[in-house]
Amino acid sequence: MDVSGSDGPWLVVGLGNPGPGYAGNRHNIGFMVVELLAERTGARLRSHRARADVDQVRLAGQPAVLARPRTFMNVSGPPVAGLRAFYKTDVARVIVVHDELDIPFGVIRLKRGGGDNGHNGLRSITSALGSRDYLRVRVGIGRPPGRMDPADFVLRDFSTVERKELPLLVDSAADAVESLVHEELSVAQNRFHAG
């Protein structure tokens, strides 16, 4: 598929940790969203030399690349930078889907730029891209209970109650990615921030 364009294809990156032991973790919500987008588009994520699993698709009628880094979360940046360079994608067309502790479970927030808020995956990407001006689909996972260390909380699976709502949350986050590809950030924000 030809994904050429003046600004390159959209690059949609879901963050998570590789391996079956992490598959159901809160930290892996980005992987779940990219996997659903792959399912929706008939994509088959395959190994790329940038240390990520990727496929080229069309999202909302636009050329796009779905990507799931094969590195651990804390070193997501080099694969993202490698894919951005390989596909000649402008940083403004990079969409990173990730978990967010400071947003309640089930809530999605969209933004461009900003800090990493202690999220090591975002810190790695910002450093590797040399820019923070990429789009983020922030999927709320809520705060840890009591005095639990946030680092332990994000590496735990979703609770039984959360798992019942998880398919709807992943579906909404995938819709949010398509909305960002299809329309302006402000329009997508109005749609997904209304709740």
PDB file of N, CA, C and O in Angstrom, residues 113-173:
ATOM      1  N   GLY A 113       0.906  17.572  22.695  1.00  0.00           N
ATOM      2  CA  GLY A 113       1.986  18.138  23.492  1.00  0.00           C
ATOM      3  C   GLY A 113       1.754  18.002  24.976  1.00  0.00           C
ATOM      4  O   GLY A 113       0.920  17.234  25.442  1.00  0.00           O
ATOM      5  N   GLY A 114       2.541  18.762  25.737  1.00  0.00           N
ATOM      6  CA  GLY A 114       2.472  18.713  27.187  1.00  0.00           C
ATOM      7  C   GLY A 114       3.590  17.861  27.758  1.00  0.00           C
ATOM      8  O   GLY A 114       4.411  17.312  27.023  1.00  0.00           O
ATOM      9  N   GLY A 115       3.597  17.751  29.072  1.00  0.00           N
ATOM     10  CA  GLY A 115       4.645  16.992  29.756  1.00  0.00           C
ATOM     11  C   GLY A 115       4.364  15.506  29.740  1.00  0.00           C
ATOM     12  O   GLY A 115       3.383  15.041  29.157  1.00  0.00           O
ATOM     13  N   ASP A 116       5.229  14.754  30.434  1.00  0.00           N
ATOM     14  CA  ASP A 116       5.040  13.298  30.469  1.00  0.00           C
ATOM     15  C   ASP A 116       4.319  12.854  31.736  1.00  0.00           C
ATOM     16  O   ASP A 116       3.921  11.704  31.847  1.00  0.00           O
ATOM     17  N   ASN A 117       4.155  13.761  32.713  1.00  0.00           N
ATOM     18  CA  ASN A 117       3.403  13.471  33.940  1.00  0.00           C
ATOM     19  C   ASN A 117       3.892  12.194  34.625  1.00  0.00           C
ATOM     20  O   ASN A 117       3.105  11.419  35.149  1.00  0.00           O
ATOM     21  N   GLY A 118       5.220  11.962  34.574  1.00  0.00           N
ATOM     22  CA  GLY A 118       5.782  10.783  35.227  1.00  0.00           C
ATOM     23  C   GLY A 118       5.649   9.499  34.430  1.00  0.00           C
ATOM     24  O   GLY A 118       6.008   8.424  34.913  1.00  0.00           O
ATOM     25  N   HIS A 119       5.106   9.581  33.204  1.00  0.00           N
ATOM     26  CA  HIS A 119       4.922   8.393  32.361  1.00  0.00           C
ATOM     27  C   HIS A 119       6.218   8.153  31.587  1.00  0.00           C
ATOM     28  O   HIS A 119       6.580   8.923  30.703  1.00  0.00           O
ATOM     29  N   ASN A 120       6.927   7.083  31.942  1.00  0.00           N
ATOM     30  CA  ASN A 120       8.240   6.842  31.349  1.00  0.00           C
ATOM     31  C   ASN A 120       8.196   6.546  29.853  1.00  0.00           C
ATOM     32  O   ASN A 120       9.146   6.840  29.129  1.00  0.00           O
ATOM     33  N   GLY A 121       7.103   5.960  29.378  1.00  0.00           N
ATOM     34  CA  GLY A 121       6.960   5.730  27.942  1.00  0.00           C
ATOM     35  C   GLY A 121       6.911   7.039  27.178  1.00  0.00           C
ATOM     36  O   GLY A 121       7.598   7.217  26.161  1.00  0.00           O
ATOM     37  N   LEU A 122       6.125   8.004  27.697  1.00  0.00           N
ATOM     38  CA  LEU A 122       6.043   9.307  27.051  1.00  0.00           C
ATOM     39  C   LEU A 122       7.370  10.046  27.133  1.00  0.00           C
ATOM     40  O   LEU A 122       7.793  10.696  26.180  1.00  0.00           O
ATOM     41  N   ARG A 123       8.033   9.936  28.282  1.00  0.00           N
ATOM     42  CA  ARG A 123       9.334  10.596  28.452  1.00  0.00           C
ATOM     43  C   ARG A 123      10.321  10.089  27.400  1.00  0.00           C
ATOM     44  O   ARG A 123      11.039  10.863  26.766  1.00  0.00           O
ATOM     45  N   SER A 124      10.329   8.775  27.181  1.00  0.00           N
ATOM     46  CA  SER A 124      11.231   8.164  26.208  1.00  0.00           C
ATOM     47  C   SER A 124      10.906   8.634  24.788  1.00  0.00           C
ATOM     48  O   SER A 124      11.800   8.955  23.998  1.00  0.00           O
ATOM     49  N   ILE A 125       9.618   8.726  24.475  1.00  0.00           N
ATOM     50  CA  ILE A 125       9.198   9.147  23.126  1.00  0.00           C
ATOM     51  C   ILE A 125       9.556  10.616  22.892  1.00  0.00           C
ATOM     52  O   ILE A 125      10.099  10.969  21.840  1.00  0.00           O
ATOM     53  N   THR A 126       9.257  11.468  23.857  1.00  0.00           N
ATOM     54  CA  THR A 126       9.576  12.892  23.725  1.00  0.00           C
ATOM     55  C   THR A 126      11.071  13.083  23.504  1.00  0.00           C
ATOM     56  O   THR A 126      11.501  13.854  22.638  1.00  0.00           O
ATOM     57  N   SER A 127      11.866  12.355  24.266  1.00  0.00           N
ATOM     58  CA  SER A 127      13.323  12.449  24.143  1.00  0.00           C
ATOM     59  C   SER A 127      13.791  11.974  22.769  1.00  0.00           C
ATOM     60  O   SER A 127      14.595  12.630  22.107  1.00  0.00           O
ATOM     61  N   ALA A 128      13.268  10.831  22.312  1.00  0.00           N
ATOM     62  CA  ALA A 128      13.718  10.259  21.041  1.00  0.00           C
ATOM     63  C   ALA A 128      13.259  11.088  19.839  1.00  0.00           C
ATOM     64  O   ALA A 128      13.986  11.208  18.847  1.00  0.00           O
ATOM     65  N   LEU A 129      12.055  11.661  19.925  1.00  0.00           N
ATOM     66  CA  LEU A 129      11.547  12.480  18.822  1.00  0.00           C
ATOM     67  C   LEU A 129      12.135  13.892  18.848  1.00  0.00           C
ATOM     68  O   LEU A 129      12.091  14.602  17.846  1.00  0.00           O
ATOM     69  N   GLY A 130      12.638  14.308  20.015  1.00  0.00           N
ATOM     70  CA  GLY A 130      13.128  15.678  20.154  1.00  0.00           C
ATOM     71  C   GLY A 130      11.987  16.678  20.107  1.00  0.00           C
ATOM     72  O   GLY A 130      12.169  17.853  19.784  1.00  0.00           O
ATOM     73  N   SER A 131      10.778  16.201  20.429  1.00  0.00           N
ATOM     74  CA  SER A 131       9.587  17.052  20.379  1.00  0.00           C
ATOM     75  C   SER A 131       8.513  16.445  21.264  1.00  0.00           C
ATOM     76  O   SER A 131       8.429  15.222  21.408  1.00  0.00           O
ATOM     77  N   ARG A 132       7.663  17.309  21.832  1.00  0.00           N
ATOM     78  CA  ARG A 132       6.517  16.800  22.579  1.00  0.00           C
ATOM     79  C   ARG A 132       5.215  17.109  21.834  1.00  0.00           C
ATOM     80  O   ARG A 132       4.128  16.947  22.378  1.00  0.00           O
ATOM     81  N   ASP A 133       5.339  17.574  20.591  1.00  0.00           N
ATOM     82  CA  ASP A 133       4.168  18.041  19.853  1.00  0.00           C
ATOM     83  C   ASP A 133       3.418  16.939  19.108  1.00  0.00           C
ATOM     84  O   ASP A 133       2.834  17.174  18.060  1.00  0.00           O
ATOM     85  N   TYR A 134       3.438  15.741  19.663  1.00  0.00           N
ATOM     86  CA  TYR A 134       2.652  14.658  19.081  1.00  0.00           C
ATOM     87  C   TYR A 134       1.299  14.590  19.798  1.00  0.00           C
ATOM     88  O   TYR A 134       1.127  15.156  20.889  1.00  0.00           O
ATOM     89  N   LEU A 135       0.351  13.921  19.177  1.00  0.00           N
ATOM     90  CA  LEU A 135      -0.990  13.778  19.751  1.00  0.00           C
ATOM     91  C   LEU A 135      -1.003  12.624  20.747  1.00  0.00           C
ATOM     92  O   LEU A 135      -0.289  11.632  20.563  1.00  0.00           O
ATOM     93  N   ARG A 136      -1.830  12.771  21.777  1.00  0.00           N
ATOM     94  CA  ARG A 136      -1.964  11.699  22.765  1.00  0.00           C
ATOM     95  C   ARG A 136      -3.433  11.345  22.943  1.00  0.00           C
ATOM     96  O   ARG A 136      -4.282  12.221  23.069  1.00  0.00           O
ATOM     97  N   VAL A 137      -3.703  10.060  22.956  1.00  0.00           N
ATOM     98  CA  VAL A 137      -4.999   9.537  23.375  1.00  0.00           C
ATOM     99  C   VAL A 137      -4.748   8.962  24.763  1.00  0.00           C
ATOM    100  O   VAL A 137      -4.115   7.921  24.926  1.00  0.00           O
ATOM    101  N   ARG A 138      -5.205   9.707  25.768  1.00  0.00           N
ATOM    102  CA  ARG A 138      -4.939   9.357  27.166  1.00  0.00           C
ATOM    103  C   ARG A 138      -6.126   8.570  27.699  1.00  0.00           C
ATOM    104  O   ARG A 138      -7.236   9.094  27.802  1.00  0.00           O
ATOM    105  N   VAL A 139      -5.886   7.314  28.019  1.00  0.00           N
ATOM    106  CA  VAL A 139      -6.954   6.420  28.460  1.00  0.00           C
ATOM    107  C   VAL A 139      -6.874   6.283  29.978  1.00  0.00           C
ATOM    108  O   VAL A 139      -5.892   5.780  30.520  1.00  0.00           O
ATOM    109  N   GLY A 140      -7.906   6.756  30.646  1.00  0.00           N
ATOM    110  CA  GLY A 140      -7.900   6.780  32.105  1.00  0.00           C
ATOM    111  C   GLY A 140      -7.920   5.398  32.725  1.00  0.00           C
ATOM    112  O   GLY A 140      -8.739   4.557  32.358  1.00  0.00           O
ATOM    113  N   ILE A 141      -6.995   5.183  33.679  1.00  0.00           N
ATOM    114  CA  ILE A 141      -6.990   3.931  34.441  1.00  0.00           C
ATOM    115  C   ILE A 141      -7.198   4.207  35.933  1.00  0.00           C
ATOM    116  O   ILE A 141      -7.277   3.283  36.727  1.00  0.00           O
ATOM    117  N   GLY A 142      -7.289   5.480  36.310  1.00  0.00           N
ATOM    118  CA  GLY A 142      -7.531   5.846  37.699  1.00  0.00           C
ATOM    119  C   GLY A 142      -6.293   5.729  38.567  1.00  0.00           C
ATOM    120  O   GLY A 142      -5.240   5.255  38.130  1.00  0.00           O
ATOM    121  N   ARG A 143      -6.423   6.180  39.813  1.00  0.00           N
ATOM    122  CA  ARG A 143      -5.321   6.168  40.775  1.00  0.00           C
ATOM    123  C   ARG A 143      -5.302   4.832  41.522  1.00  0.00           C
ATOM    124  O   ARG A 143      -6.340   4.213  41.713  1.00  0.00           O
ATOM    125  N   PRO A 144      -4.111   4.429  41.999  1.00  0.00           N
ATOM    126  CA  PRO A 144      -4.050   3.192  42.785  1.00  0.00           C
ATOM    127  C   PRO A 144      -4.772   3.351  44.114  1.00  0.00           C
ATOM    128  O   PRO A 144      -4.819   4.455  44.668  1.00  0.00           O
ATOM    129  N   PRO A 145      -5.318   2.253  44.641  1.00  0.00           N
ATOM    130  CA  PRO A 145      -6.010   2.330  45.930  1.00  0.00           C
ATOM    131  C   PRO A 145      -5.020   2.487  47.074  1.00  0.00           C
ATOM    132  O   PRO A 145      -3.885   2.002  47.002  1.00  0.00           O
ATOM    133  N   GLY A 146      -5.459   3.180  48.118  1.00  0.00           N
ATOM    134  CA  GLY A 146      -4.646   3.312  49.325  1.00  0.00           C
ATOM    135  C   GLY A 146      -3.266   3.858  49.045  1.00  0.00           C
ATOM    136  O   GLY A 146      -3.107   4.862  48.355  1.00  0.00           O
ATOM    137  N   ARG A 147      -2.257   3.158  49.555  1.00  0.00           N
ATOM    138  CA  ARG A 147      -0.874   3.616  49.398  1.00  0.00           C
ATOM    139  C   ARG A 147      -0.111   2.784  48.385  1.00  0.00           C
ATOM    140  O   ARG A 147       1.126   2.768  48.403  1.00  0.00           O
ATOM    141  N   MET A 148      -0.822   2.084  47.536  1.00  0.00           N
ATOM    142  CA  MET A 148      -0.137   1.261  46.532  1.00  0.00           C
ATOM    143  C   MET A 148       0.743   2.123  45.637  1.00  0.00           C
ATOM    144  O   MET A 148       0.337   3.197  45.208  1.00  0.00           O
ATOM    145  N   ASP A 149       1.922   1.631  45.369  1.00  0.00           N
ATOM    146  CA  ASP A 149       2.859   2.326  44.484  1.00  0.00           C
ATOM    147  C   ASP A 149       2.271   2.353  43.071  1.00  0.00           C
ATOM    148  O   ASP A 149       1.872   1.304  42.550  1.00  0.00           O
ATOM    149  N   PRO A 150       2.192   3.543  42.440  1.00  0.00           N
ATOM    150  CA  PRO A 150       1.669   3.614  41.073  1.00  0.00           C
ATOM    151  C   PRO A 150       2.396   2.669  40.114  1.00  0.00           C
ATOM    152  O   PRO A 150       1.790   2.118  39.195  1.00  0.00           O
ATOM    153  N   ALA A 151       3.704   2.460  40.338  1.00  0.00           N
ATOM    154  CA  ALA A 151       4.469   1.566  39.457  1.00  0.00           C
ATOM    155  C   ALA A 151       3.959   0.127  39.555  1.00  0.00           C
ATOM    156  O   ALA A 151       3.966  -0.613  38.563  1.00  0.00           O
ATOM    157  N   ASP A 152       3.494  -0.277  40.741  1.00  0.00           N
ATOM    158  CA  ASP A 152       2.911  -1.614  40.894  1.00  0.00           C
ATOM    159  C   ASP A 152       1.504  -1.656  40.296  1.00  0.00           C
ATOM    160  O   ASP A 152       1.110  -2.636  39.662  1.00  0.00           O
ATOM    161  N   PHE A 153       0.762  -0.578  40.513  1.00  0.00           N
ATOM    162  CA  PHE A 153      -0.632  -0.517  40.053  1.00  0.00           C
ATOM    163  C   PHE A 153      -0.735  -0.675  38.536  1.00  0.00           C
ATOM    164  O   PHE A 153      -1.566  -1.435  38.040  1.00  0.00           O
ATOM    165  N   VAL A 154       0.123   0.022  37.789  1.00  0.00           N
ATOM    166  CA  VAL A 154       0.012  -0.026  36.323  1.00  0.00           C
ATOM    167  C   VAL A 154       0.388  -1.391  35.768  1.00  0.00           C
ATOM    168  O   VAL A 154      -0.021  -1.753  34.656  1.00  0.00           O
ATOM    169  N   LEU A 155       1.150  -2.177  36.553  1.00  0.00           N
ATOM    170  CA  LEU A 155       1.548  -3.514  36.103  1.00  0.00           C
ATOM    171  C   LEU A 155       0.607  -4.602  36.610  1.00  0.00           C
ATOM    172  O   LEU A 155       0.892  -5.785  36.488  1.00  0.00           O
ATOM    173  N   ARG A 156      -0.523  -4.204  37.154  1.00  0.00           N
ATOM    174  CA  ARG A 156      -1.547  -5.166  37.561  1.00  0.00           C
ATOM    175  C   ARG A 156      -2.624  -5.232  36.491  1.00  0.00           C
ATOM    176  O   ARG A 156      -2.880  -4.263  35.792  1.00  0.00           O
ATOM    177  N   ASP A 157      -3.276  -6.381  36.423  1.00  0.00           N
ATOM    178  CA  ASP A 157      -4.395  -6.525  35.498  1.00  0.00           C
ATOM    179  C   ASP A 157      -5.569  -5.677  35.978  1.00  0.00           C
ATOM    180  O   ASP A 157      -5.674  -5.340  37.161  1.00  0.00           O
ATOM    181  N   PHE A 158      -6.452  -5.358  35.050  1.00  0.00           N
ATOM    182  CA  PHE A 158      -7.676  -4.649  35.409  1.00  0.00           C
ATOM    183  C   PHE A 158      -8.496  -5.525  36.355  1.00  0.00           C
ATOM    184  O   PHE A 158      -8.454  -6.755  36.280  1.00  0.00           O
ATOM    185  N   SER A 159      -9.254  -4.878  37.225  1.00  0.00           N
ATOM    186  CA  SER A 159     -10.094  -5.615  38.184  1.00  0.00           C
ATOM    187  C   SER A 159     -11.241  -6.308  37.445  1.00  0.00           C
ATOM    188  O   SER A 159     -11.519  -6.023  36.275  1.00  0.00           O
ATOM    189  N   THR A 160     -11.912  -7.191  38.152  1.00  0.00           N
ATOM    190  CA  THR A 160     -13.046  -7.922  37.554  1.00  0.00           C
ATOM    191  C   THR A 160     -14.113  -6.947  37.066  1.00  0.00           C
ATOM    192  O   THR A 160     -14.644  -7.091  35.966  1.00  0.00           O
ATOM    193  N   VAL A 161     -14.411  -5.945  37.888  1.00  0.00           N
ATOM    194  CA  VAL A 161     -15.422  -4.945  37.513  1.00  0.00           C
ATOM    195  C   VAL A 161     -14.945  -4.163  36.289  1.00  0.00           C
ATOM    196  O   VAL A 161     -15.704  -3.948  35.334  1.00  0.00           O
ATOM    197  N   GLU A 162     -13.682  -3.726  36.312  1.00  0.00           N
ATOM    198  CA  GLU A 162     -13.135  -2.963  35.181  1.00  0.00           C
ATOM    199  C   GLU A 162     -13.134  -3.787  33.899  1.00  0.00           C
ATOM    200  O   GLU A 162     -13.403  -3.265  32.812  1.00  0.00           O
ATOM    201  N   ARG A 163     -12.839  -5.072  34.020  1.00  0.00           N
ATOM    202  CA  ARG A 163     -12.772  -5.918  32.815  1.00  0.00           C
ATOM    203  C   ARG A 163     -14.106  -5.992  32.086  1.00  0.00           C
ATOM    204  O   ARG A 163     -14.143  -6.159  30.875  1.00  0.00           O
ATOM    205  N   LYS A 164     -15.198  -5.840  32.834  1.00  0.00           N
ATOM    206  CA  LYS A 164     -16.525  -5.854  32.192  1.00  0.00           C
ATOM    207  C   LYS A 164     -16.701  -4.630  31.302  1.00  0.00           C
ATOM    208  O   LYS A 164     -17.388  -4.682  30.289  1.00  0.00           O
ATOM    209  N   GLU A 165     -16.088  -3.498  31.709  1.00  0.00           N
ATOM    210  CA  GLU A 165     -16.221  -2.248  30.949  1.00  0.00           C
ATOM    211  C   GLU A 165     -15.084  -2.038  29.962  1.00  0.00           C
ATOM    212  O   GLU A 165     -15.152  -1.146  29.117  1.00  0.00           O
ATOM    213  N   LEU A 166     -14.040  -2.854  30.075  1.00  0.00           N
ATOM    214  CA  LEU A 166     -12.838  -2.651  29.273  1.00  0.00           C
ATOM    215  C   LEU A 166     -13.090  -2.685  27.761  1.00  0.00           C
ATOM    216  O   LEU A 166     -12.579  -1.824  27.041  1.00  0.00           O
ATOM    217  N   PRO A 167     -13.889  -3.644  27.244  1.00  0.00           N
ATOM    218  CA  PRO A 167     -14.109  -3.649  25.785  1.00  0.00           C
ATOM    219  C   PRO A 167     -14.698  -2.339  25.270  1.00  0.00           C
ATOM    220  O   PRO A 167     -14.302  -1.848  24.215  1.00  0.00           O
ATOM    221  N   LEU A 168     -15.611  -1.751  26.039  1.00  0.00           N
ATOM    222  CA  LEU A 168     -16.223  -0.483  25.636  1.00  0.00           C
ATOM    223  C   LEU A 168     -15.189   0.643  25.668  1.00  0.00           C
ATOM    224  O   LEU A 168     -15.147   1.496  24.770  1.00  0.00           O
ATOM    225  N   LEU A 169     -14.316   0.634  26.687  1.00  0.00           N
ATOM    226  CA  LEU A 169     -13.281   1.654  26.803  1.00  0.00           C
ATOM    227  C   LEU A 169     -12.287   1.553  25.645  1.00  0.00           C
ATOM    228  O   LEU A 169     -11.928   2.564  25.031  1.00  0.00           O
ATOM    229  N   VAL A 170     -11.855   0.350  25.339  1.00  0.00           N
ATOM    230  CA  VAL A 170     -10.914   0.145  24.232  1.00  0.00           C
ATOM    231  C   VAL A 170     -11.558   0.566  22.914  1.00  0.00           C
ATOM    232  O   VAL A 170     -10.930   1.210  22.065  1.00  0.00           O
ATOM    233  N   ASP A 171     -12.831   0.227  22.751  1.00  0.00           N
ATOM    234  CA  ASP A 171     -13.566   0.604  21.545  1.00  0.00           C
ATOM    235  C   ASP A 171     -13.652   2.126  21.411  1.00  0.00           C
ATOM    236  O   ASP A 171     -13.426   2.685  20.335  1.00  0.00           O
ATOM    237  N   SER A 172     -13.941   2.819  22.512  1.00  0.00           N
ATOM    238  CA  SER A 172     -14.032   4.286  22.485  1.00  0.00           C
ATOM    239  C   SER A 172     -12.673   4.910  22.176  1.00  0.00           C
ATOM    240  O   SER A 172     -12.592   5.901  21.443  1.00  0.00           O
ATOM    241  N   ALA A 173     -11.606   4.352  22.741  1.00  0.00           N
ATOM    242  CA  ALA A 173     -10.270   4.886  22.481  1.00  0.00           C
ATOM    243  C   ALA A 173      -9.891   4.690  21.013  1.00  0.00           C
ATOM    244  O   ALA A 173      -9.278   5.576  20.402  1.00  0.00           O
TER     245      ALA A 173
END
